[in-house]
Coordinates of C-alpha atoms and ligand atoms in Angstrom, one line a residue:
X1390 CA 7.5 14.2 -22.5
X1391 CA 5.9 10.7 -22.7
X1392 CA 5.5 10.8 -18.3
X1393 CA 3.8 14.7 -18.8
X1394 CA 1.7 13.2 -21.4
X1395 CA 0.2 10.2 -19.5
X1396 CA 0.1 12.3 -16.2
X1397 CA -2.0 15.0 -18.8
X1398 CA -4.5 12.0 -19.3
X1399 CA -5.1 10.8 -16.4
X1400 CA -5.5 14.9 -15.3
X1401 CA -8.1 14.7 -17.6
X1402 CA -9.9 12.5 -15.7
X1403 CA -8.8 13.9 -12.2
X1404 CA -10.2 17.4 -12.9
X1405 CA -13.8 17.0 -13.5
X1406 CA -13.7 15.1 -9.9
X1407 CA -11.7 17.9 -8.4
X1408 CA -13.0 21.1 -9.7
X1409 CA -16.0 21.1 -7.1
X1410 CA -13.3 20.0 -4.5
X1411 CA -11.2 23.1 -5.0
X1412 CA -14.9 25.2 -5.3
X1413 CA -16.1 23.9 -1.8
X1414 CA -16.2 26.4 0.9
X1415 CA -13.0 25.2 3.5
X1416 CA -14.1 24.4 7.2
X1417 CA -10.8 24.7 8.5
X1418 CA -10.0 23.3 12.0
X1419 CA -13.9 23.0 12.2
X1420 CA -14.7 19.6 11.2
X1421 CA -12.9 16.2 12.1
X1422 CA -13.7 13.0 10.1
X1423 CA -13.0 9.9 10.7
X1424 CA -14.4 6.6 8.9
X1425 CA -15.0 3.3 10.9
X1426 CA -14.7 0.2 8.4
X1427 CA -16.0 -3.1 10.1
X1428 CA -15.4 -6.0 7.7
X1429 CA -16.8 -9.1 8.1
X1430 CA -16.5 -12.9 7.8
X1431 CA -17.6 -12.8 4.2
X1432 CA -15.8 -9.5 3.4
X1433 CA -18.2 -6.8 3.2
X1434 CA -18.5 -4.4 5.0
X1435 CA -20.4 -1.4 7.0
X1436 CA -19.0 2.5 7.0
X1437 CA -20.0 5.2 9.8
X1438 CA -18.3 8.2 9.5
X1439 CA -18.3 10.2 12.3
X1440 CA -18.7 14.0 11.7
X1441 CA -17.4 15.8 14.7
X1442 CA -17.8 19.5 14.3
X1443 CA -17.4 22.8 16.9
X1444 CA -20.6 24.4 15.2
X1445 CA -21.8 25.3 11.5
X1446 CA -19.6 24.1 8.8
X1447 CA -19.8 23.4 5.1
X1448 CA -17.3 20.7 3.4
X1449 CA -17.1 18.3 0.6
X1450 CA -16.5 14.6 1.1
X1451 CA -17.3 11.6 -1.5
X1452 CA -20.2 9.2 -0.8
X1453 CA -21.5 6.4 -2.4
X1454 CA -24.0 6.3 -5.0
X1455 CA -25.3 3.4 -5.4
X1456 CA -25.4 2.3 -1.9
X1457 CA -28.1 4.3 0.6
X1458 CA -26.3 6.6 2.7
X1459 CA -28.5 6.8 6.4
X1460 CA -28.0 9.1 9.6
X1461 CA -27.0 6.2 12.3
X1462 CA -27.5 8.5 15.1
X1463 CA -31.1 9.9 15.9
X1464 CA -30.2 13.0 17.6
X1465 CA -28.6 13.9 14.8
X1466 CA -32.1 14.8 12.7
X1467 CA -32.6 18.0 11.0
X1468 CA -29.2 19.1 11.9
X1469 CA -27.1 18.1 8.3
X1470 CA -27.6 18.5 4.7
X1471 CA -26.4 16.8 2.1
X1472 CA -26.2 17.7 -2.0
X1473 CA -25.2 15.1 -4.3
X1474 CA -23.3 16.1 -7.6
X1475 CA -22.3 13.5 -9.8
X1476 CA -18.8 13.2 -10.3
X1477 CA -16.3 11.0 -12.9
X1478 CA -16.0 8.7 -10.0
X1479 CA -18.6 5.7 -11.2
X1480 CA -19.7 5.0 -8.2
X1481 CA -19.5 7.9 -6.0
X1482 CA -20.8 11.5 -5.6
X1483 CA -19.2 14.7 -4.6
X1484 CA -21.7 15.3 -2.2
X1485 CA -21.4 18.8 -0.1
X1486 CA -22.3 18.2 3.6
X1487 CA -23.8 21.1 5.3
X1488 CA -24.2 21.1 9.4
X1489 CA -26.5 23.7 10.6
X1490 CA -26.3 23.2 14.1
X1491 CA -25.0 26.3 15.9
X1492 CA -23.2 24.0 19.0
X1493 CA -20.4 21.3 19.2
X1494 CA -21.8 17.5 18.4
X1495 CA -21.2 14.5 16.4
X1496 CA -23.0 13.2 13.6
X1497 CA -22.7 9.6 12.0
X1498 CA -23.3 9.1 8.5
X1499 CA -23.7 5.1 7.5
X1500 CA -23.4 2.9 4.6
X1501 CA -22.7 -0.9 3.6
X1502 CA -19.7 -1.4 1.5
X1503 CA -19.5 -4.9 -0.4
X1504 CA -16.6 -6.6 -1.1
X1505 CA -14.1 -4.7 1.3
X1506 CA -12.1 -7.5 1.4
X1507 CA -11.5 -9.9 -0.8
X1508 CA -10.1 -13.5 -0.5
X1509 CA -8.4 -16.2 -2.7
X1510 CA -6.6 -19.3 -0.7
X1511 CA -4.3 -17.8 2.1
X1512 CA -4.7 -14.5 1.3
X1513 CA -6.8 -11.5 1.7
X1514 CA -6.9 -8.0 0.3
X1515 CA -8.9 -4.9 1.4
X1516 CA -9.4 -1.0 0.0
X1517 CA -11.4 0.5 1.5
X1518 CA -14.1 3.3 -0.2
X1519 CA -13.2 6.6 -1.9
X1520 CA -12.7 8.6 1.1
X1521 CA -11.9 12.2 -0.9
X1522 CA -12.4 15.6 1.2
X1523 CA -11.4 18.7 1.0
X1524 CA -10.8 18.9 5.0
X1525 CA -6.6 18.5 5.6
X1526 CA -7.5 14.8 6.8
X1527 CA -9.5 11.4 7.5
X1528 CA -9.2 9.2 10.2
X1529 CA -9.6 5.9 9.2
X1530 CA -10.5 3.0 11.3
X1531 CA -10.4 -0.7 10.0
X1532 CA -11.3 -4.1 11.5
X1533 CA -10.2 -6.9 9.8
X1534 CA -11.2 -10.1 11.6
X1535 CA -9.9 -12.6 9.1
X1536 CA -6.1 -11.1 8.9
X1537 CA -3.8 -13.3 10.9
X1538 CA -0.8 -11.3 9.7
X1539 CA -0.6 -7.9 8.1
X1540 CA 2.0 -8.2 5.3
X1541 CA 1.8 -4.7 3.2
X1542 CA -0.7 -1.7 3.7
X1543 CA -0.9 1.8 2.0
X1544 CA -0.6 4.2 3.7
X1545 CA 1.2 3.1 6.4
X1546 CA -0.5 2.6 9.9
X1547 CA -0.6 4.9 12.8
X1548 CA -1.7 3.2 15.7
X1549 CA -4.3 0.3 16.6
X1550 CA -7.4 0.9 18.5
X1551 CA -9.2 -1.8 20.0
X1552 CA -10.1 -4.1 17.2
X1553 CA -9.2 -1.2 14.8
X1554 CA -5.9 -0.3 12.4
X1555 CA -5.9 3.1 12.3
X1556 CA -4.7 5.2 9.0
X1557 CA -4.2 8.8 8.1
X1558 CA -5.4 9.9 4.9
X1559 CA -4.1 12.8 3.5
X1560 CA -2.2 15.2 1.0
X1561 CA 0.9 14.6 2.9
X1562 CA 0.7 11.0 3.0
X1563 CA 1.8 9.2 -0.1
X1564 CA -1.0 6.5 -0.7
X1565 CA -0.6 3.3 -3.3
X1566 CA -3.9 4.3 -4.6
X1567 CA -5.2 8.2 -3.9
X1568 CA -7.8 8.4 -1.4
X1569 CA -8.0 5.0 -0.2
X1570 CA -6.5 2.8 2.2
X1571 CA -5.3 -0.8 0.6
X1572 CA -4.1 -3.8 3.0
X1573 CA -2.9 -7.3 2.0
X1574 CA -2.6 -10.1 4.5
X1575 CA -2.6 -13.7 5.2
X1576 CA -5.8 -15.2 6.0
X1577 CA -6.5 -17.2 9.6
X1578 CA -8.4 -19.9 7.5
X1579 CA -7.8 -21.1 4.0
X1580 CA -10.7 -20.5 1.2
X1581 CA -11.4 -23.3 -0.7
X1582 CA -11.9 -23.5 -4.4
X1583 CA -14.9 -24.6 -6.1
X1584 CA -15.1 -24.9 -10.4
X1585 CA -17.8 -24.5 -12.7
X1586 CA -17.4 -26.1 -16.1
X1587 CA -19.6 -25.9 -19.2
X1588 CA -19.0 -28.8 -22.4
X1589 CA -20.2 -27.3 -25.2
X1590 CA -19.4 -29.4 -28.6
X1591 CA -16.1 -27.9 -29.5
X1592 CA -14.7 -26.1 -26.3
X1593 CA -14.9 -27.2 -22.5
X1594 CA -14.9 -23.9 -20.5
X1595 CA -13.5 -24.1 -16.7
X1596 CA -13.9 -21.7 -13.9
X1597 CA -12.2 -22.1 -10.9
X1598 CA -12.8 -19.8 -8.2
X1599 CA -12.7 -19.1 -4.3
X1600 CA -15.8 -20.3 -2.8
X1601 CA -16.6 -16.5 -1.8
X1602 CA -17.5 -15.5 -5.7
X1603 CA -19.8 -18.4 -6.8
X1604 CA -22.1 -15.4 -8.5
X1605 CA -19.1 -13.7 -10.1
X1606 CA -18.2 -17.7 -11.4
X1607 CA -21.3 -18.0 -12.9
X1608 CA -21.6 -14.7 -14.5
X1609 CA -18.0 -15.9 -15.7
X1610 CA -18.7 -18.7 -17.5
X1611 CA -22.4 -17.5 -19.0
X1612 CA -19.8 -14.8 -20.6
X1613 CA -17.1 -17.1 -21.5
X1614 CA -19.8 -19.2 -23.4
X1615 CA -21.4 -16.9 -25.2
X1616 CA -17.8 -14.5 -26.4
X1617 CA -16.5 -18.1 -27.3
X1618 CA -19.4 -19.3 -29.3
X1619 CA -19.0 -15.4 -30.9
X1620 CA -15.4 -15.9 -31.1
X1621 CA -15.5 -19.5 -32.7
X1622 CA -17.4 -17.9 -35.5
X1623 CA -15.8 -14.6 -36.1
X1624 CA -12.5 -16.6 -36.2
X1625 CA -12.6 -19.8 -37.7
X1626 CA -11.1 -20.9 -35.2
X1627 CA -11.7 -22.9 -31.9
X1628 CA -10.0 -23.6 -28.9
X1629 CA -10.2 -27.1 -26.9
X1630 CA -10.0 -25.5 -23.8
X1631 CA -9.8 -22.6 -21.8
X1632 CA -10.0 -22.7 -18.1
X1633 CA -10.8 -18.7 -16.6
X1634 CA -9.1 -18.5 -12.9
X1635 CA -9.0 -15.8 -10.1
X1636 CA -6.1 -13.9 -8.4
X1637 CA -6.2 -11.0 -5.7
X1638 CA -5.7 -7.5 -7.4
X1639 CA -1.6 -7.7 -4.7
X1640 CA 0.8 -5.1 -5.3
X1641 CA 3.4 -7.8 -7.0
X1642 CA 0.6 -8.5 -9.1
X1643 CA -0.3 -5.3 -10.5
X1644 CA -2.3 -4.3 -8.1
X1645 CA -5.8 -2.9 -9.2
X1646 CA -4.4 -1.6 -12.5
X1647 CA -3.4 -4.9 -14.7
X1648 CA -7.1 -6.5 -15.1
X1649 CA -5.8 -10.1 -16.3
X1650 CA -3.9 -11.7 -18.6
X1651 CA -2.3 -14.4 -20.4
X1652 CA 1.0 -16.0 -20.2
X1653 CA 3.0 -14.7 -23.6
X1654 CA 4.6 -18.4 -23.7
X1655 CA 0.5 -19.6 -23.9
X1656 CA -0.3 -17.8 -26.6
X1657 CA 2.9 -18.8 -28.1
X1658 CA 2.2 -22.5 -27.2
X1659 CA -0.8 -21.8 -29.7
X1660 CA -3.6 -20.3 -27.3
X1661 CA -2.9 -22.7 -24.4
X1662 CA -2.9 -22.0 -20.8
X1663 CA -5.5 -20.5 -18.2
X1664 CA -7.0 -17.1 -18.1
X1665 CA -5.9 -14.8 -14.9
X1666 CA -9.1 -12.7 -13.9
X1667 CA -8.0 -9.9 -11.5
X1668 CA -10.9 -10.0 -8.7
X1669 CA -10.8 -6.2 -8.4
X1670 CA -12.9 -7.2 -11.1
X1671 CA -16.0 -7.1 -9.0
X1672 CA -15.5 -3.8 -7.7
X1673 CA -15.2 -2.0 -11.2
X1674 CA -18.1 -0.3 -13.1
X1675 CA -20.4 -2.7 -15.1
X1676 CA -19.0 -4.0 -18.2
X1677 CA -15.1 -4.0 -17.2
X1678 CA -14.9 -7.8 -16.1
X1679 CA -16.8 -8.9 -19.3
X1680 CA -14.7 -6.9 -21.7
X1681 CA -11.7 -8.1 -19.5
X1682 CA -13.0 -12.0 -20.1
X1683 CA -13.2 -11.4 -24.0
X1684 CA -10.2 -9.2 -23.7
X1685 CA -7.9 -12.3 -23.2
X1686 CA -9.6 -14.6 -25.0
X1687 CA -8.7 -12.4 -28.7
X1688 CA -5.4 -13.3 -26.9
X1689 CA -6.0 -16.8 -26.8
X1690 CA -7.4 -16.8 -30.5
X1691 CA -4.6 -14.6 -32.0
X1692 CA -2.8 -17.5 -30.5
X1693 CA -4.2 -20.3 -32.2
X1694 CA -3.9 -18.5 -35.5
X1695 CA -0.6 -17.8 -34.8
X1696 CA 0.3 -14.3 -34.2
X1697 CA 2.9 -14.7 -31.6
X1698 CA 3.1 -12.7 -28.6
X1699 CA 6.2 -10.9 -28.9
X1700 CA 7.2 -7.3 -28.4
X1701 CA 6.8 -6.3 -32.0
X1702 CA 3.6 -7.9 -32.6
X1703 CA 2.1 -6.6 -28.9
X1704 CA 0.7 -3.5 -30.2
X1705 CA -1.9 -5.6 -33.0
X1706 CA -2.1 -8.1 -29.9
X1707 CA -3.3 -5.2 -27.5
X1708 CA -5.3 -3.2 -30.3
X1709 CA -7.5 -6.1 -31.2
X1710 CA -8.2 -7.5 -27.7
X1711 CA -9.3 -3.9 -26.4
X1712 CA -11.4 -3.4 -29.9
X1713 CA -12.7 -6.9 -29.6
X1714 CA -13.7 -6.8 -26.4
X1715 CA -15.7 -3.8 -26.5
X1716 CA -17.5 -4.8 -30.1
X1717 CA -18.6 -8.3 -29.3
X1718 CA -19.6 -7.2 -25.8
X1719 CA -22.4 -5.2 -27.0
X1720 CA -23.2 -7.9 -30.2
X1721 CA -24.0 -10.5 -27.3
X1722 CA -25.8 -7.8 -24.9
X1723 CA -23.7 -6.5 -22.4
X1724 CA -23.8 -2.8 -21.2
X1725 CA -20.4 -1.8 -21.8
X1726 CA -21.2 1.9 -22.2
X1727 CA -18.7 3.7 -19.4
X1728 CA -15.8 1.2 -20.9
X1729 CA -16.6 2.4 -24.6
X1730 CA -16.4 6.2 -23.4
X1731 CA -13.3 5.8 -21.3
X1732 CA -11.5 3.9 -24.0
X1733 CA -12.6 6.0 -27.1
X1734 CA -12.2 9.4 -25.3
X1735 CA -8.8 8.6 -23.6
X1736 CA -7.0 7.6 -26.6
X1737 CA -8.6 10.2 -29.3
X1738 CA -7.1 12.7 -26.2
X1739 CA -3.9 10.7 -26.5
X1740 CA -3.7 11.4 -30.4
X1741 CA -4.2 15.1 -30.1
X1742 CA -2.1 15.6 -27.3
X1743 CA 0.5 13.7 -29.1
X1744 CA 0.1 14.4 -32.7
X1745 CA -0.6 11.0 -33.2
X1746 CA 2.8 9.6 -32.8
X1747 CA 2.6 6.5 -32.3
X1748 CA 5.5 4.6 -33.9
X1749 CA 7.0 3.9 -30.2
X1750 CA 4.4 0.7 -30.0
X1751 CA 5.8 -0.8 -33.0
X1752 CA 8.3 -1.8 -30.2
X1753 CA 5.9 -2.4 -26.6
X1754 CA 7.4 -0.5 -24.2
X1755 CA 8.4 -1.9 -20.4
X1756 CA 8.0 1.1 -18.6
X1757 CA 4.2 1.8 -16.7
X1758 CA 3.7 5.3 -17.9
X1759 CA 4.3 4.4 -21.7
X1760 CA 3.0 1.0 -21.5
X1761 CA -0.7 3.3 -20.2
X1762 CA -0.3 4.7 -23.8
X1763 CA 1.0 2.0 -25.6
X1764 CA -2.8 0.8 -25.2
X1765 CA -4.2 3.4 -25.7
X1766 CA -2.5 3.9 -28.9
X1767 CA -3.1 0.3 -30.0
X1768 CA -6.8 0.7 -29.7
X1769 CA -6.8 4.3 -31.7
X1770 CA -5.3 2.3 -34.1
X1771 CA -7.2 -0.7 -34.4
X1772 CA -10.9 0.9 -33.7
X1773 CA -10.0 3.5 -36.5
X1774 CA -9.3 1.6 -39.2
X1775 CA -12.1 -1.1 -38.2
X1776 CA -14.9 1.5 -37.5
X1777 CA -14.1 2.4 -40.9
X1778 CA -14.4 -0.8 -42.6
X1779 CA -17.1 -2.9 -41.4
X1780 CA -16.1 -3.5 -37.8
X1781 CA -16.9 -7.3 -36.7
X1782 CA -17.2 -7.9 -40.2
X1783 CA -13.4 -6.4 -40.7
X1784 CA -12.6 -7.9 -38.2
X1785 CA -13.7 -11.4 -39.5
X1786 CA -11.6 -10.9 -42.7
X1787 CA -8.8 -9.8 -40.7
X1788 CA -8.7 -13.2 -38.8
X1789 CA -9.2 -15.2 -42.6
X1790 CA -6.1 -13.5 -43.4
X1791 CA -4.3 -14.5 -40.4
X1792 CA -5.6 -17.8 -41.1
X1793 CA -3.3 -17.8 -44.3
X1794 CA -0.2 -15.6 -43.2
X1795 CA 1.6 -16.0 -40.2
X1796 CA 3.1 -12.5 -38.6
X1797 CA 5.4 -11.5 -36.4
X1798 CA 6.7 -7.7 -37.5
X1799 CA 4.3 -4.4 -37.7
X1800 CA 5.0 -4.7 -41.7
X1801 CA 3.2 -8.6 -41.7
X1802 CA 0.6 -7.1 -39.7
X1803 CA -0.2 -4.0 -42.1
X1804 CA 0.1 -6.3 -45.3
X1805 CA -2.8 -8.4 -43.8
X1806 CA -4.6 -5.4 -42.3
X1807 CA -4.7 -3.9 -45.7
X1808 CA -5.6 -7.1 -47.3
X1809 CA -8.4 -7.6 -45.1
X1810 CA -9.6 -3.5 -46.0
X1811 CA -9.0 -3.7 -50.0
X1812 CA -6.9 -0.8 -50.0
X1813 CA -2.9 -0.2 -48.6
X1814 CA -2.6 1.0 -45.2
X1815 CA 1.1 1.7 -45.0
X1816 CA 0.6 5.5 -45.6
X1817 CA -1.9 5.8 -42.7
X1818 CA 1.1 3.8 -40.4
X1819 CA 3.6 6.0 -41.4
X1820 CA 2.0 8.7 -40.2
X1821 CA 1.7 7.5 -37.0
X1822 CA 5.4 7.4 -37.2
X1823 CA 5.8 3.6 -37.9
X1824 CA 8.9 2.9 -40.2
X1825 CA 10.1 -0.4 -42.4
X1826 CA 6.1 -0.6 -43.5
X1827 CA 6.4 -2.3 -46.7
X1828 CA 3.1 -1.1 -49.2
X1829 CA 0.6 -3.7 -50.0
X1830 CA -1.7 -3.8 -53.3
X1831 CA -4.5 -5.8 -54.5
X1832 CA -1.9 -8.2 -57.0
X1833 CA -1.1 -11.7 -55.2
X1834 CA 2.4 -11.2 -54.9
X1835 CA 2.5 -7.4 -53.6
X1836 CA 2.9 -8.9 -49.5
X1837 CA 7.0 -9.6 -51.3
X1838 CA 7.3 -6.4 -52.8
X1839 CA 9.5 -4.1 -50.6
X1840 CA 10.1 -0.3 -50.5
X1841 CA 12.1 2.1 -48.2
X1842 CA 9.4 4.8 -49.4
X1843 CA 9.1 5.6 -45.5
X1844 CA 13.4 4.6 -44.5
X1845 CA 15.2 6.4 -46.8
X1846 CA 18.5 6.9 -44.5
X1847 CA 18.3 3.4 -43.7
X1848 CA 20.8 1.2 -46.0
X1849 CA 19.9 -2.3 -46.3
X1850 CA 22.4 -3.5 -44.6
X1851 CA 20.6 -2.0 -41.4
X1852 CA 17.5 -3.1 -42.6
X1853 CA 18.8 -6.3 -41.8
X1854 CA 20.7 -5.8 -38.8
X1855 CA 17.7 -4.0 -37.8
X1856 CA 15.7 -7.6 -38.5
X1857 CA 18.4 -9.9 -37.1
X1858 CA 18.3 -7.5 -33.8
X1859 CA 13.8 -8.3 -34.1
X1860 CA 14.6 -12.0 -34.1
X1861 CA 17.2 -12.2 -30.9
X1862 CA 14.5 -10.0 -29.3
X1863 CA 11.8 -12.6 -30.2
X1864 CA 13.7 -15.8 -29.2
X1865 CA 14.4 -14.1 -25.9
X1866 CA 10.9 -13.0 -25.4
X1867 CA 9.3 -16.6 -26.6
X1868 CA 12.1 -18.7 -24.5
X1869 CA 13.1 -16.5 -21.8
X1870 CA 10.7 -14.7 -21.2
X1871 CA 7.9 -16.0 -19.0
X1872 CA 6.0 -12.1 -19.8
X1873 CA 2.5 -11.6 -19.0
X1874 CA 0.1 -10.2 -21.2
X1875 CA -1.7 -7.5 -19.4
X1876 CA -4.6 -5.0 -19.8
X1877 CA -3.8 -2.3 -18.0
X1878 CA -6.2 0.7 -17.4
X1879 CA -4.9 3.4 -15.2
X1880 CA -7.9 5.5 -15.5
X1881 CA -9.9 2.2 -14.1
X1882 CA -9.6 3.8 -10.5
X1883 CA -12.4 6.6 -11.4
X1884 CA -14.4 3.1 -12.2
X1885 CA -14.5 1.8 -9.0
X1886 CA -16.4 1.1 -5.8
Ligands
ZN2244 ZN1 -4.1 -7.7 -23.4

């Protein structure tokens, strides 16, 4: 149920790309394409893709939109047409490529790619474009001149040409990511680190990054200053420091789908610890790596107020971060627009495909398919109740509360929700499906008063049996458990270049 539903989201997504796909005329056997990728020393790159064709054909292919796509070879001219179409893919068209040439030839098609690879001490990673058809295959040709060693690629390669690895992409070949060839390898020479660092009067802010990204570094820290200063205010809170660092988007990792995070035993520590930036970062649509930035910082500040990170408190952990990130984004000036769309559609679709069930977060999930929806669900929450009660404002109360009552169960966490609204939430929760809610009202001492209103087959005794289980759980996540806190956005892969 829960795998049909995610694959039904992410479908969602997938079919406004494919439906001109499946509409485009088929060349058949008419038309061979093949892409060469040279990458260079700094890791961008250049794309010809070579159209060979037996005579007049008409197919589909993706091409980038942002970038300008030029005939490379002269004789070429007058011979090909090309229609743009936007498509869900940020950063590419579904353009339809029409050859009116009546005899054999070969046309090249060029654009530069930025950021093929990129690099962080030893290693390197590359994916290439969106390479989408609806031919039966591409050809793809790369040249990596900074790999010593190959250590994973997806698919697998074929053969090696010259300076070139050469992949098969295609419905038949299972792919990491769909339509792209990805590559991870060690490095021939080491890239150094640099760090940036800001003192502002209560918080010293560090970025330490490969010497590649100095731009990205900068645009970093001019974020990281102005969410903190937001964040210091919205919270009453402030953190010492906070030091943002860089990793390479590897498959052990997460690959391009976990965007950062924070240690859990950090935030437990009381907000210590760096922030991980996934560098895939720079390849998503505009606004991703800044709401990603404020993103773990909420993390940081729930931390320092004391909401642990634990696997009952994840889902308020999660909610806030992904609501946080996107409201105080757009209160300091960032264009977060295709972030705010993908997040509020995907999740209002998640509530009406599901009924709004969402109970299954009050414990976070450790499988990838729930864990998708487990965000998604956390935001629903969080940006409806805040939407509806003052939003930053809200969410300013809701930290004063914090501030006063520490939390570590779903029920804590609705008590000082409601408290921060005026008016008892329980009901709402339970019918998301969340059970041993306890009801708040506006008297001081209502946070004590219990009811099994919403768990009336469960006796007291496995109330508690129920709570001793919670506590095991959280002393094994907070002193085992070295677990990551991760924001994780499957549907990022229509965001990026
Ligand atoms: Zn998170």
């Amino acid at each position: 149920m829960k795998a049909k539903i995610s694959i039904f989201i992410i479908a969602l997504f997938a079919f406004a790309f494919l439906e001109p796909l499946l509409t485009a005329q088929p060349a058949g056997n008419k038309v061979e394409l093949s892409a060469y990728i040279d990458v260079s020393s700094d890791g961008n790159a250049t794309v010809k893709i070579a159209i060979q064709y037996k005579g007049r054909a008409t197919f589909f292919m993706t091409l980038p939109k942002f970038q300008p796509v030029y005939l490379c070879n002269e004789t070429g001219i007058g011979k090909l047409n090309i229609q743009n179409e936007t498509s869900s893919a940020y950063f590419y068209y579904n353009s339809t490529i029409t050859i009116n040439d009546d005899n054999p030839g070969r046309l090249v098609l060029c654009y530069s790619f930025p950021s093929a690879v990129l690099m962080a001490g030893t290693r390197g990673w590359f994916m290439s474009p969106l390479l989408w058809t609806n031919l039966d295959k591409v050809s793809v040709y790369v040249s990596l001149p900074m790999a010593k060693k190959i250590t994973y690629e997806s698919p697998v390669s074929t053969s090696i040409s010259g300076n070139y690895r050469v992949y098969t992409l295609s419905a038949g070949i299972p792919q990491d990511i769909g339509n792209r060839v990805t590559i991870e390898f060690d490095l021939k020479e080491n890239v150094k680190e640099n760090i940036l660092q800001e003192k502002t009067p209560q918080t010293i802010i560090t970025v330490r990054y490969p010497v590649f990204y100095r731009n990205i570094a900068e645009n970093t820290l001019k974020t990281a200053i102005k969410s903190i200063q937001y964040l210091n205010n919205l919270t009453g809170v402030t953190p010492r420091n906070v030091t943002l660092v860089f990793y390479l988007p590897e498959k052990k990792m997460g690959g391009i789908y976990a965007l950062g995070f924070v240690l859990g035993e950090d935030v437990n520590a009381g907000g210590k610890g760096p922030i991980y930036l996934n560098l895939a970062l720079t390849r998503y649509a505009p606004g991703y790596m800044e709401t990603t930035i404020i993103h773990e910082l909420v993390h940081v500040y729930l931390g320092i107020v004391g909401v642990e990170a634990n696997d009952a408190t994840r889902w308020f952990h999660e909610g806030m971060a992904q609501y946080l990130s996107i409201k105080i984004a757009e209160a300091i000036g960032i264009n977060v627009s295709e972030y705010k769309n993908d997040m509020y559609n995907s999740s209002k679709a998640l509530y009406y495909y599901t009924g709004g069930k969402f109970g299954f977060i009050q414990k976070w999930p450790s499988d990838d398919v729930s864990e998708q929806e487990a965000y998604l669900a956390s935001f629903y929450i969080i940006a409806n109740i805040s939407d509806s009660h003052g939003g930053l404002s809200y969410a300013q109360r809701v930290f004063s509360e914090l501030r006063k009552h520490p939390v570590s169960t779903s029920s804590d966490i609705v008590i000082v929700l409601s408290q921060a609204a005026g008016r008892n939430l329980a009901p709402f929760f339970r019918s998301l499906g969340f059970s041993n809610i306890q009801d708040w009202s506006p008297t001081p001492s209502a946070g004590n008063t219990v009811t099994t209103k919403d768990t009336p087959t469960l006796s007291s005794y496995m109330s508690l049996i129920v709570a001793l289980g919670l506590s095991l759980l959280i002393f094994l996540v907070v002193y085992y458990g070295n677990f990551e806190i991760n924001q994780k956005l499957k549907m990022g892969i229509f965001e990026m270049l």
